[in-house]
Coordinates of C-alpha atoms in Angstrom, one line a residue:
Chain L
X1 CA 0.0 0.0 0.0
X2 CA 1.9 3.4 -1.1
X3 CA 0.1 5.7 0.9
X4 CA 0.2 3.8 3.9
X5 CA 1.1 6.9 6.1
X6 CA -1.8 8.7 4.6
X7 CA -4.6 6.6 6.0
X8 CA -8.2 8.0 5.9
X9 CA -8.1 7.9 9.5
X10 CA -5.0 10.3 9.8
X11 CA -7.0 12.8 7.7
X12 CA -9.9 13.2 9.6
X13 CA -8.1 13.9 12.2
X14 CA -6.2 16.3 10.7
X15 CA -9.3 17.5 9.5
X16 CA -11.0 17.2 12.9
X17 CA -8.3 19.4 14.6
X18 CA -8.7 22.5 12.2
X19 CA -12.4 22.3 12.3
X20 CA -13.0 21.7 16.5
X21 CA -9.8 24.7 16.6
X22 CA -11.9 26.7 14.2
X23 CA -15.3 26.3 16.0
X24 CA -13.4 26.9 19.1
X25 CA -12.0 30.4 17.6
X26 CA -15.9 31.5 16.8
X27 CA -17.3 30.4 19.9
X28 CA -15.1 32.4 21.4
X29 CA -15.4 35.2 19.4
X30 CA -18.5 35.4 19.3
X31 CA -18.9 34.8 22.6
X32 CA -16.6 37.3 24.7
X33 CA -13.7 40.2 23.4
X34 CA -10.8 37.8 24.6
X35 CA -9.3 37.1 21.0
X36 CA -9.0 41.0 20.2
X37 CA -5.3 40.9 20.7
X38 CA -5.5 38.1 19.3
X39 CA -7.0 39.2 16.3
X40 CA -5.1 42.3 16.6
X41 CA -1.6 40.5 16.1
X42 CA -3.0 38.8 12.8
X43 CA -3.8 42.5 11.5
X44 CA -0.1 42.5 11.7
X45 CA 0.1 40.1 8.9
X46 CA -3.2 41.3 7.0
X47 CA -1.8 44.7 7.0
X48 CA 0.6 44.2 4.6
X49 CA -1.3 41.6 2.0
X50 CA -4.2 44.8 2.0
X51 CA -1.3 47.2 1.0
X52 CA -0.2 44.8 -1.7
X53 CA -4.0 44.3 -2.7
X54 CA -4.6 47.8 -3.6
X55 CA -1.7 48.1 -5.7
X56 CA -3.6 47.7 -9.2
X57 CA -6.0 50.1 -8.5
X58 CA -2.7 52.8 -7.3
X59 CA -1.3 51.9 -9.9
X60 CA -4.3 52.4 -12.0
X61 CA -5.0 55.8 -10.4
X62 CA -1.3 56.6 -10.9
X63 CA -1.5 56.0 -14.9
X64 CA -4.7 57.8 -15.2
X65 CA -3.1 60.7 -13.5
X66 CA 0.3 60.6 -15.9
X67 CA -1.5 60.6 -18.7
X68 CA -4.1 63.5 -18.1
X69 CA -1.3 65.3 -16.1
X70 CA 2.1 65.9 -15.4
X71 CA 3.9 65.1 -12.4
X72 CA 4.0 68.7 -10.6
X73 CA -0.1 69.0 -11.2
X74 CA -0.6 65.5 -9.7
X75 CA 1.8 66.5 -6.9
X76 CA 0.0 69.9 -6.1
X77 CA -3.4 68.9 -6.7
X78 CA -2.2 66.0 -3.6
X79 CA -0.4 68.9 -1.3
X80 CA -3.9 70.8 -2.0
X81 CA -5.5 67.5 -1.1
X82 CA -4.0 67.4 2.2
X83 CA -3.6 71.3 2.7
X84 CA -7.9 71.0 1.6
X85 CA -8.4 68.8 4.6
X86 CA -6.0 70.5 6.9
X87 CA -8.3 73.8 6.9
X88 CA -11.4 71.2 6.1
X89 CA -10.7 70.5 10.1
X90 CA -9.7 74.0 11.3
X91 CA -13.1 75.2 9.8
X92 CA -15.1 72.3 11.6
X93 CA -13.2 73.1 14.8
X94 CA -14.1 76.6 14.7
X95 CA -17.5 75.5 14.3
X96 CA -17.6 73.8 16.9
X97 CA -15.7 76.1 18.9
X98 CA -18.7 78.5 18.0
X99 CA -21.8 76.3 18.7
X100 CA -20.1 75.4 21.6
X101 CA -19.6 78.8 22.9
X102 CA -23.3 79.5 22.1
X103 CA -24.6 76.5 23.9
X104 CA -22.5 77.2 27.1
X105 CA -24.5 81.0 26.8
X106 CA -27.3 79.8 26.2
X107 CA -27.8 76.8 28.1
X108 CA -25.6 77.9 30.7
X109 CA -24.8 74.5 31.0
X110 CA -20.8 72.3 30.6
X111 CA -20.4 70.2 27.9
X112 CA -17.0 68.3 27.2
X113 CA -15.5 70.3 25.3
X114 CA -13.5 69.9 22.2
X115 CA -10.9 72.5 22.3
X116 CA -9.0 69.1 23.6
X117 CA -9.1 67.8 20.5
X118 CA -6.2 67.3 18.3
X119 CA -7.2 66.8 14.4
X120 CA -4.8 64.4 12.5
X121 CA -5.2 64.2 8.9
X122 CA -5.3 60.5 7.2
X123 CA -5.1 59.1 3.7
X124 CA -7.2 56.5 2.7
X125 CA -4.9 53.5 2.0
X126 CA -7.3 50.1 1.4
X127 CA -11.0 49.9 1.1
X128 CA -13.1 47.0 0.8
X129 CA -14.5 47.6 -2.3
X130 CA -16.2 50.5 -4.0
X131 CA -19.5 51.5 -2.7
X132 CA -19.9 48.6 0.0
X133 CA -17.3 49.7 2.6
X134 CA -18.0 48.7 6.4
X135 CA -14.2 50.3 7.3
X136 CA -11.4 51.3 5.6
X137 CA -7.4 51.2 6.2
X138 CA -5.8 54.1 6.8
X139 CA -1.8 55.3 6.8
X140 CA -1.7 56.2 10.5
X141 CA -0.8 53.7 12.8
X142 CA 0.6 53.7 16.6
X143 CA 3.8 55.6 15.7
X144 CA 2.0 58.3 14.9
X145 CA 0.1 58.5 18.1
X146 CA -3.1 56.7 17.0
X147 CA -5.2 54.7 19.0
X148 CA -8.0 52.3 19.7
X149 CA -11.4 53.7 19.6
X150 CA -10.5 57.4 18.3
X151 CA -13.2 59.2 16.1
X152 CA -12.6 59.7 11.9
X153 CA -14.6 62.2 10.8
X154 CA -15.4 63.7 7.3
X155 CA -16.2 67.3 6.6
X156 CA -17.4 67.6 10.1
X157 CA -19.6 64.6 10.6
X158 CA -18.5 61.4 12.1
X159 CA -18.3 58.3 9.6
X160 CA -16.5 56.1 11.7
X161 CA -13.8 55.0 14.8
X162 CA -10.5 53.2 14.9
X163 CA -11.4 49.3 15.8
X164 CA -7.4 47.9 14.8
X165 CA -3.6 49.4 14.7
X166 CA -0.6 48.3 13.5
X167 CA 2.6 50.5 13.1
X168 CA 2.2 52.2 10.3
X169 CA -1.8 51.7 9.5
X170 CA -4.8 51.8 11.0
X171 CA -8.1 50.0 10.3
X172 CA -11.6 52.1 11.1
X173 CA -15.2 51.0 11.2
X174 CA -17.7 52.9 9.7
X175 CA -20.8 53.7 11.8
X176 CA -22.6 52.2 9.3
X177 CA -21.0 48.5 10.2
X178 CA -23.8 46.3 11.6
X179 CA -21.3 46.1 14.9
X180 CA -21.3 50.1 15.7
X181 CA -23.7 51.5 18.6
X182 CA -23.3 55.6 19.4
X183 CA -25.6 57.2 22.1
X184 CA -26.8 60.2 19.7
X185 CA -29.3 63.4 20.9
X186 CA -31.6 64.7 18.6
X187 CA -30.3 68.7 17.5
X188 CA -33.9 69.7 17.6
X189 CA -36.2 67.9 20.2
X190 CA -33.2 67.3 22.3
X191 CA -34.4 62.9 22.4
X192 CA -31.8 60.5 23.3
X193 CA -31.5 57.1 21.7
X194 CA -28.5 54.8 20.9
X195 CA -27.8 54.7 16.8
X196 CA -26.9 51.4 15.2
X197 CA -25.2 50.4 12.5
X198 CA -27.5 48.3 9.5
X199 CA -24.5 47.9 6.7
X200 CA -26.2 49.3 3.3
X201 CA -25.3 52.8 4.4
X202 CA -28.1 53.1 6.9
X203 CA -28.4 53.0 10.5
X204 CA -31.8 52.4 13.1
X205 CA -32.4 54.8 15.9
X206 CA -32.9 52.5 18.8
X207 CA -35.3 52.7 21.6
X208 CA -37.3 55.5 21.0
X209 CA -40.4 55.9 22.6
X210 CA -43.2 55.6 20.7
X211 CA -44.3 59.5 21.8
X212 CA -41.1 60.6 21.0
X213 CA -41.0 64.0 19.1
X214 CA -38.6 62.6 15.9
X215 CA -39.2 64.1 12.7
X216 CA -37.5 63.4 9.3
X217 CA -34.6 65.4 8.6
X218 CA -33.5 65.9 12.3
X219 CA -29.9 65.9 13.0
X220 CA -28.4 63.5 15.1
X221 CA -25.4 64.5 17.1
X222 CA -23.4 62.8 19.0
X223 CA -24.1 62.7 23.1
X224 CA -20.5 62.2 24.3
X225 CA -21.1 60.2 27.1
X226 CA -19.0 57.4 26.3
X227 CA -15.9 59.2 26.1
X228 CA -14.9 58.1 22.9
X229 CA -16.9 60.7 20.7
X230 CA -16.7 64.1 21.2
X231 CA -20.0 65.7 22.0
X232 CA -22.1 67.3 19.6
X233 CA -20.3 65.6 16.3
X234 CA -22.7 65.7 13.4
X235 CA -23.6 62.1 12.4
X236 CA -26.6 61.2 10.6
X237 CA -30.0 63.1 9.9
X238 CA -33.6 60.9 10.5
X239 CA -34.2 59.6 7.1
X240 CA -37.5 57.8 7.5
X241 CA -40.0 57.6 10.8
X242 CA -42.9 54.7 11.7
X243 CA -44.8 54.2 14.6
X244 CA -46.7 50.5 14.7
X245 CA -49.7 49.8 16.3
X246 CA -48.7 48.4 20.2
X247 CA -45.0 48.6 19.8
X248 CA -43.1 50.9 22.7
X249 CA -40.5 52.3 20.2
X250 CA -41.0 54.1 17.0
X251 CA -39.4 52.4 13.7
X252 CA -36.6 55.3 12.8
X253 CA -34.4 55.0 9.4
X254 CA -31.4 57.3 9.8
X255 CA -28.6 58.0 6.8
X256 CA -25.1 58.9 7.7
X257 CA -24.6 63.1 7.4
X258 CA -21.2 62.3 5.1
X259 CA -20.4 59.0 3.2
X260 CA -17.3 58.0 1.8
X261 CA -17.0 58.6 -2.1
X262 CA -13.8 59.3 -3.8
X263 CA -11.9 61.1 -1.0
X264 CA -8.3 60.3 -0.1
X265 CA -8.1 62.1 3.4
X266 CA -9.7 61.7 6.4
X267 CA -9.7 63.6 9.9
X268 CA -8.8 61.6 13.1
X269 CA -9.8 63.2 16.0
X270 CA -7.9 62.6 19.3
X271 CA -7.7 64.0 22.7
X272 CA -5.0 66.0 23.9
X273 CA -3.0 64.4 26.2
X274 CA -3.8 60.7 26.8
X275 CA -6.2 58.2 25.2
X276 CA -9.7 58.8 24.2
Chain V
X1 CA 18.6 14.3 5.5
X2 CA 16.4 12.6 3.3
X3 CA 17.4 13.9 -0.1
X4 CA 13.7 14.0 -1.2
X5 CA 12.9 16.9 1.5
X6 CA 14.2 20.0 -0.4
X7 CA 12.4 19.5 -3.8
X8 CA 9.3 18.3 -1.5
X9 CA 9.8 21.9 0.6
X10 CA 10.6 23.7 -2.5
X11 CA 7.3 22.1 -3.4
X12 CA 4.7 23.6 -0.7
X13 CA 6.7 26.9 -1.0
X14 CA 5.4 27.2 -4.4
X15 CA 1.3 25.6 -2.9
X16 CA 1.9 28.6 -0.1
X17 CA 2.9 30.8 -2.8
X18 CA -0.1 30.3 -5.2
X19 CA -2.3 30.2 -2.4
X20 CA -1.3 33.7 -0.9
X21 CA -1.3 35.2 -4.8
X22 CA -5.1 33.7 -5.0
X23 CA -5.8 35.4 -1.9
X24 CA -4.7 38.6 -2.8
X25 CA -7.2 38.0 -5.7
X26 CA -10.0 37.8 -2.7
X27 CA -8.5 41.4 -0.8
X28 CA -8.3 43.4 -4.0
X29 CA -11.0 46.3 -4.1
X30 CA -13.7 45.3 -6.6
X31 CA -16.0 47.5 -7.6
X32 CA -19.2 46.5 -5.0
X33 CA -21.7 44.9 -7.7
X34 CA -18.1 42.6 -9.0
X35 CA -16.7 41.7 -5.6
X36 CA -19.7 39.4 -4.3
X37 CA -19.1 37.6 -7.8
X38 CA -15.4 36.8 -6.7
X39 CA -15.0 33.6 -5.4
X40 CA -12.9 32.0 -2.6
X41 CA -9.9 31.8 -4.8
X42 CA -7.9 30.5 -2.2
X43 CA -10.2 28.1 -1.9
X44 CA -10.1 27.0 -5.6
X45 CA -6.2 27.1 -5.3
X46 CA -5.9 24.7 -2.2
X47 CA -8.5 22.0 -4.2
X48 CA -6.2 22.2 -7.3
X49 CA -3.4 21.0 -5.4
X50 CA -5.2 18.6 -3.1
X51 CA -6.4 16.9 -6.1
X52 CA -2.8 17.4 -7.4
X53 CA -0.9 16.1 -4.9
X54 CA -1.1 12.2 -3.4
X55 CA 0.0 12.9 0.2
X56 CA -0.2 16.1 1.5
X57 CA -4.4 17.9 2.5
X58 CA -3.4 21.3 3.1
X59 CA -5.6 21.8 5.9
X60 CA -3.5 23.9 8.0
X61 CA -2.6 26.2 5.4
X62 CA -6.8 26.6 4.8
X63 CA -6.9 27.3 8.3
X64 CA -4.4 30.0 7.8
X65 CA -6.0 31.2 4.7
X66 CA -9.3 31.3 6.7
X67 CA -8.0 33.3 9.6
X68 CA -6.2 35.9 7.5
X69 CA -9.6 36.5 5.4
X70 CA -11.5 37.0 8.9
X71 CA -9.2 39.4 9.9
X72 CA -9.5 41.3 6.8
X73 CA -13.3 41.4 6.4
X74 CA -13.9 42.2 10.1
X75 CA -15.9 38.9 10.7
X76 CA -16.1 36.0 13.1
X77 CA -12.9 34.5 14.0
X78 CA -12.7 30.8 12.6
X79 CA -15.7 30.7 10.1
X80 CA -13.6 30.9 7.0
X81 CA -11.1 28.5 8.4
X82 CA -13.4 25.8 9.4
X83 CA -15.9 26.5 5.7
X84 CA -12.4 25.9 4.1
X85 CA -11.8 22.9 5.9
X86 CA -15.0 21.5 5.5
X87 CA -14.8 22.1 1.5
X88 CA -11.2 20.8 1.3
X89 CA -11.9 17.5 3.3
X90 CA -15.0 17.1 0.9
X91 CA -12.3 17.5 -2.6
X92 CA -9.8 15.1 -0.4
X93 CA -12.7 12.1 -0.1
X94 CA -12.6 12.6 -3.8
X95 CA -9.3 13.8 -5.4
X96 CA -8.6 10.2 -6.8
X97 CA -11.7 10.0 -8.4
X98 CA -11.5 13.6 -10.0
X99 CA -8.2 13.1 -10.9
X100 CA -9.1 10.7 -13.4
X101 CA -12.0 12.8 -15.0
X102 CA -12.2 15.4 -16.7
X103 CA -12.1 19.0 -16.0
X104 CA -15.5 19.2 -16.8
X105 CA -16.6 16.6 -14.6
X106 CA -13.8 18.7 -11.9
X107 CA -15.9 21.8 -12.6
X108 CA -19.1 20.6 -11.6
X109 CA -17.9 18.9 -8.9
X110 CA -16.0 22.5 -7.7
X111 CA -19.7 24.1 -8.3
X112 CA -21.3 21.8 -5.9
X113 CA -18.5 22.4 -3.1
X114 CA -18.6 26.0 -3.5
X115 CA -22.1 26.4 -3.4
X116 CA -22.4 24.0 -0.4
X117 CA -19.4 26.5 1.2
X118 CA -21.6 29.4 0.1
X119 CA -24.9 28.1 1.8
X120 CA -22.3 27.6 5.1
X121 CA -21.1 31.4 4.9
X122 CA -24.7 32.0 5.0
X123 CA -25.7 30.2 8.1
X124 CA -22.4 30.9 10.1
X125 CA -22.7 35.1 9.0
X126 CA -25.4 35.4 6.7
X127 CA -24.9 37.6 3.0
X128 CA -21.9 40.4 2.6
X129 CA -23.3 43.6 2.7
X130 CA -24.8 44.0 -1.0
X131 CA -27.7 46.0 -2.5
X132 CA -28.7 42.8 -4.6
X133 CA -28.8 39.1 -2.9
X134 CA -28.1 37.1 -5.9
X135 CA -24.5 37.6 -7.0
X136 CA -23.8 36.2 -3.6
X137 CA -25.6 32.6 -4.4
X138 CA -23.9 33.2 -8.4
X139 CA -20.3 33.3 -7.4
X140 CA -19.9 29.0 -7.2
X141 CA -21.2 29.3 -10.7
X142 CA -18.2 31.6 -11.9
X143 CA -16.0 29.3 -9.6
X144 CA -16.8 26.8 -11.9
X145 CA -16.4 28.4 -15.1
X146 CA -12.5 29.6 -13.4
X147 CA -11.7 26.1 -12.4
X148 CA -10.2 24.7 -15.7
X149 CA -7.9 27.6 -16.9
X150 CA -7.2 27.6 -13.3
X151 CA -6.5 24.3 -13.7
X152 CA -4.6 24.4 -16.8
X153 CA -2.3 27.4 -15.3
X154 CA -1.5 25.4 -11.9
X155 CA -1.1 22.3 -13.6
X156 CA 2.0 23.4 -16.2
X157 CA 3.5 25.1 -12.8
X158 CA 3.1 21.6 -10.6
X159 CA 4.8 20.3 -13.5
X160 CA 7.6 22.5 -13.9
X161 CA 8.1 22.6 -9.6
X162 CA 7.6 18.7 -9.5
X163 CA 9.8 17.0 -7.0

């Protein structure tokens, strides 16, 4: 017999092992946070496979760019890119500098401020695919200060947070991501409820009483309870409402304020002094 | 030292290799209405060489494979691994059969395990976020239409790499 060695029986156990290890890992998983650093060290190795990955569509975006322009345009319309979302941040800091101010008038009450806030610009490295991101790679990893859980927001409004790090990149979860809960206030009634993620590009207002004042078109900011969000961040407006017969909480539809579409840069936002 | 070992490691170098390339295939950014049509090339790789090879089942490199894919598409730990297994221990009860037949015959056989895989991807985690269901249940059908120039390609490299 040639393939003595090789018996049938040696197989499945071979096979047995991967698949009880496997079931084991998503138990686990599924079950409790204990294989995040676990997880975390394999980014380590995806990382670099993701960088690879994108290279057609660099390199594709690279000879589109040679051939409509020359090199100095392609390199200035990039330092405008970056100079763009630079003042992109200043000008939504000032905003928010300004609301703030007025709320602290007019409410006469103390919000967490975020003066504390320190704005790092981000290029988009590696997305999923076009129009059905949940998260994105970015080229900011620990050495440059970033960590777990900090804020990424676009033009103002908050797509998304930092869920992995390695080195020199960074992974972040869009809001949208079926995974992503933020306690949000409503700008105009002043209701709280928790928004979740649906994938698609839309997200469900959670536990909202069914007497709630919610309208379409209300902007949903964020509360900053958790710590990780500054308060008052732009993040999605009520897209659709329903109420249903004997149900405590109203049905609410919400869409995402900014979405990603052929940007390069994003803002990381991160607390002065220490983590989020 | 056996004298055998080094073409035989230079051998699984080259399965690791092709393996790694065909995932690459799987983290490239396809446009959204293409990339639920991509299937698990990895996959398709590992059963090429399964069938390929006499004495070697590759399930630790799928459970590699599986965990790396995971990682990259933010989902439960393990469910790629153990779908790979699964569909890799299913081509192994068979790879001296589908040796001998044709890659037509191979093809169909590759569209049955794939769609079985598929129909475990959506128990385990249910459908990638997509605006339209169908590619998702399509993609074993474009597996199968890959699997002989696949085929073809891996075969003239076991050849040239053969111990």
């Amino acid at each position: 017999m040639g393939s003595s060695s090789f018996s049938k029986a040696q197989e499945f156990f071979r096979f047995l092992a991967v698949a009880v290890l496997s079931l084991g890992l998503m138990i686990t998983d599924y079950n409790s946070s204990l294989l995040e650093q676990f997880r975390a060290g394999i980014y380590y190795l995806v990382n670099p496979l993701e960088r690879i990955a994108q290279v057609p569509r660099h390199l594709n975006a690279w000879f589109e760019s040679t051939l409509q322009r020359d090199e100095d345009i392609r390199l200035e319309n990039e330092q405008l890119k970056l100079t763009l979302a630079q003042l992109r941040s200043q000008l939504f800091l000032a905003q928010r500098f300004e609301e703030e101010n007025n709320r602290l008038r007019n409410l006469l009450e103390t919000n967490p401020s975020i003066e504390h806030w320190q704005v790092i610009p981000a290029r988009i490295l590696a997305s999923p695919g076009y129009g059905m991101e949940t998260w994105f790679t970015l080229d900011k990893g620990s050495n440059d200060g970033i960590d777990l859980n900090l804020p990424v927001v676009l033009g103002g409004a908050l797509i998304g947070r930092i869920t992995q790090v390695t080195g020199h990149a960074s992974r972040v979860t869009l809001i949208t991501d079926a995974h992503q809960q933020i306690p949000v206030y409503n700008k105009r009634s002043g209701v709280s409820a928790v928004l979740q993620g649906r994938n698609l590009g839309m997200m469900r207002l959670a536990f909202v009483d069914a007497n709630a004042d919610v309208k379409v078109g209300d902007e949903l900011l964020t509360l900053g309870t958790g710590k990780i969000f500054p308060s008052d961040l732009m993040v999605a407006r009520v897209h659709s409402v329903q109420s249903h017969d004997g149900q405590a909480f109203l049905d609410i539809e919400a869409k995402p304020e900014r979405t990603l579409q052929s940007e390069s840069y994003v803002i990381i936002l991160k607390r002065q002094g220490g983590k989020p | 030292m056996n004298e055998t070992a080094a073409p035989r490691n230079a051998h699984h170098i080259w399965v690791w290799l092709t393996a790694l390339l065909a995932l690459l295939f799987n983290l490239a950014p396809w446009p959204g209405e293409i990339k639920s049509f991509v299937p698990q090339m990895a996959f398709l790789v590992l059963a090429f060489w399964v069938i390929e090879q006499r004495q070697t089942s590759y399930f630790l490199l799928a459970f590699v494979m599986g965990l790396l894919l995971d990682v990259y598409a933010n989902q439960l730990l393990g469910v790629s691994s153990l779908i790979y297994a699964i569909g890799l221990y299913w081509v192994h009860g068979q790879r001296l059969n589908l040796r001998s037949q044709t890659l037509l015959y191979q093809a169909a056989f590759i569209l049955l395990v794939s769609a079985a895989m598929q129909l475990l991807t959506f128990i385990f985690i249910g459908q990638p976020p997509s605006a339209d269901p169908w590619p998702f249940w399509l993609s074993p059908l474009v597996a199968a239409f890959l699997w002989p120039p696949l085929s073809v390609l891996l075969n003239q490299l076991a050849l040239a790499v053969k111990p």
